[in-house]
Phi, psi and omega in degrees: 000139183230170176073201184299318181297319179298324179282331184275333187303311180301321182288331174295315178297319179295322179295316178299319180298316180297317180296318179293319179301317180295317179295315181297320179297318179295317179295319180293318179299317178294321179299314181288330177297317181292340182266026170235021181293316177231103186061229176254047177218170176276354179081005183253009179075020181250240190283154173272160171300126181089000177059229185290354174304328180298330179291313183295322177289317183299315180299315180295316182294316180294323178295318179294330179277358181075020182255053184297330182294340181281330190301318183256020175253110187307308187294310182290325177296317179296317179296321177300315183290323177298320180294323180290316185276341179059043179188166183280139176219162174285173184288116169266165181211147178270098187262023184247150179291160181304335179299335178297330179295328178296324187270343184245003186302330178301333179298326182291347178280348186251157167299158188303312183297320177294319178296320177301315180297317178296317182297312185285306187282332173295317178296318178296316181298317180293319177299316180295324178298312180293320178299320178297321178292331179280343185287137179294152180301147180173165184294335182245028185303308183295315180299313184292320178297319179296315182293314180297317181298315182282333183273348180299123181304330179297327177293318176300315179296326179293319176296317182301316184270347182068034189259193191264003191307314183290321179296314181293320178298316178296321180295308182291315180299314179296318180297318181291327176292327180280338190307316182296328187252329183227071188296325181293314177296319179298316179296321178297318178296317179295332177296337177294344180290358173302339177289337179219070192297339180295341178264008178243011188297330183259001178300313178301323179299313182294313184291325176292313181297323180274001180056041179269071189295316181299316179294321181297314181292322178294321178296310181296320180295318179295315179298316180296319180296319179293318178298315180295316181298319180293323178292321180289319184282319188251354177088151178295333181300324179295324177291321177297317179296319179297313183296322176295317181289325181298321179296320178294316183292328178300316179290324184285311188270313186277306187284323175273300172075010182300125177089342181232000185300331181290343180274344181281143180238014185273163174298320179305310183296321180296313182289323183298327186253033176285321009264158174215177176286156179301319181300321178295319179295318177295321179297315179297320178294321179296315178297318179296319179297319178295319178295318178296318179298320179296317179296319178295319178300315179298314183298318185272347180275323184275162181282065182265162175300138181302320178300321178293322176299314181299318180298317180294323178297315180296313181294319178298320179298317181297332180267336188280329186264140178285336185255083176220135184236176189301326181290339176289343182285359171306324180301330182294345180298338179280338189301307181298325178297314182291322179293317178293326179293338181272355183241140178287159175302138180086355179297134183294348179276346184300319177300329178292328176298314179299315183295320182283336182286331182300305179295329179296311182289324182279352185305318183296335179268317188280316188301316180299322181292316178297320180297318180293317185287323188246342186082000180249129179269109187271002190307312180302326179291332178281339180272329186302321178302322178293325177297315180298317180292322178299320177295320177297326181287347177285341185260124171061030178271198179297153172298149183308319181295318179292323180295320179295327181293333182266354187271355179065039184299146178297145176241000000 
């Protein structure tokens, strides 16, 4: 872009970001205000203050108290949380493997509200730090990274739900930035995804295709060490309880989806609620996963710029797994940065990156409303344009060394 419009466009985007941040902050403040009507609840028997944050704190606190048997017991777990919140809430459940207790135990040392603040604002701070490192050099680098990070609707949804989106985005984004220079550390970080394995389904494909052996072994070793440590600390019984409960929750949350289907962004959820049979939805998800895996293999096999490879891995992951929700889309914030970093200035594909990034970033805000109003989940359709542009960026872009130099990789 040139001329007056070219100079005004960045400031227009910054203004829109500031306005959205202010609106989102006001909505969140009102939301949390209403959830202190009765204790730390709204008094209507629905959500707790902080949403799913209560789960991460409850699991950590119960583990520290040695009450592991309560964590995967619906009734006693629910009673524990009601006593903490001093008000009525709907049934929450600890849907995470015991290894999650290893990574979240510090939360249990704090009172719930303090733990909630650490969980939410700590995740945002880490995500913004990694996003800033990924941002290309420029006079407004810090300002723009801060605005994009805070204005991303997925970040707002993550705060609303009290979920893991910012932590996972920082983990994956940071590991991929480290991968070219510090593969062992990058692999170790990726191994932490054993806590949320549905977002690691394509990691082996990428690391194998890219011949990133050191990262692959570090990833597998870290995951194995965490699994072993959790079994030794919490007992095999905790894993048995988790696996039994996971099978129940899959049918309840994913296959039925009543009350939460609008938060899902997967192909499975879209097809499942057309409506169709569960088998058809699984088949559609399976075909999509295979296609995503093929695209990631192609991207990481050929001598493409690393940022373009990273973008394809993130997009492929979002399409490959059936269990992905709007708060997981925080990770998508890296995609436009990496795609632009893989293309030289003046490249005719750069406008397509901008055009495809808009529906991708807005998906977390738009898709739930469309799903509620129409019953149709449009999220995969909003992600697909970015996948197409990412594939275009694999061809004839910057040389890998030049692309890494512009990607602001962590050192």
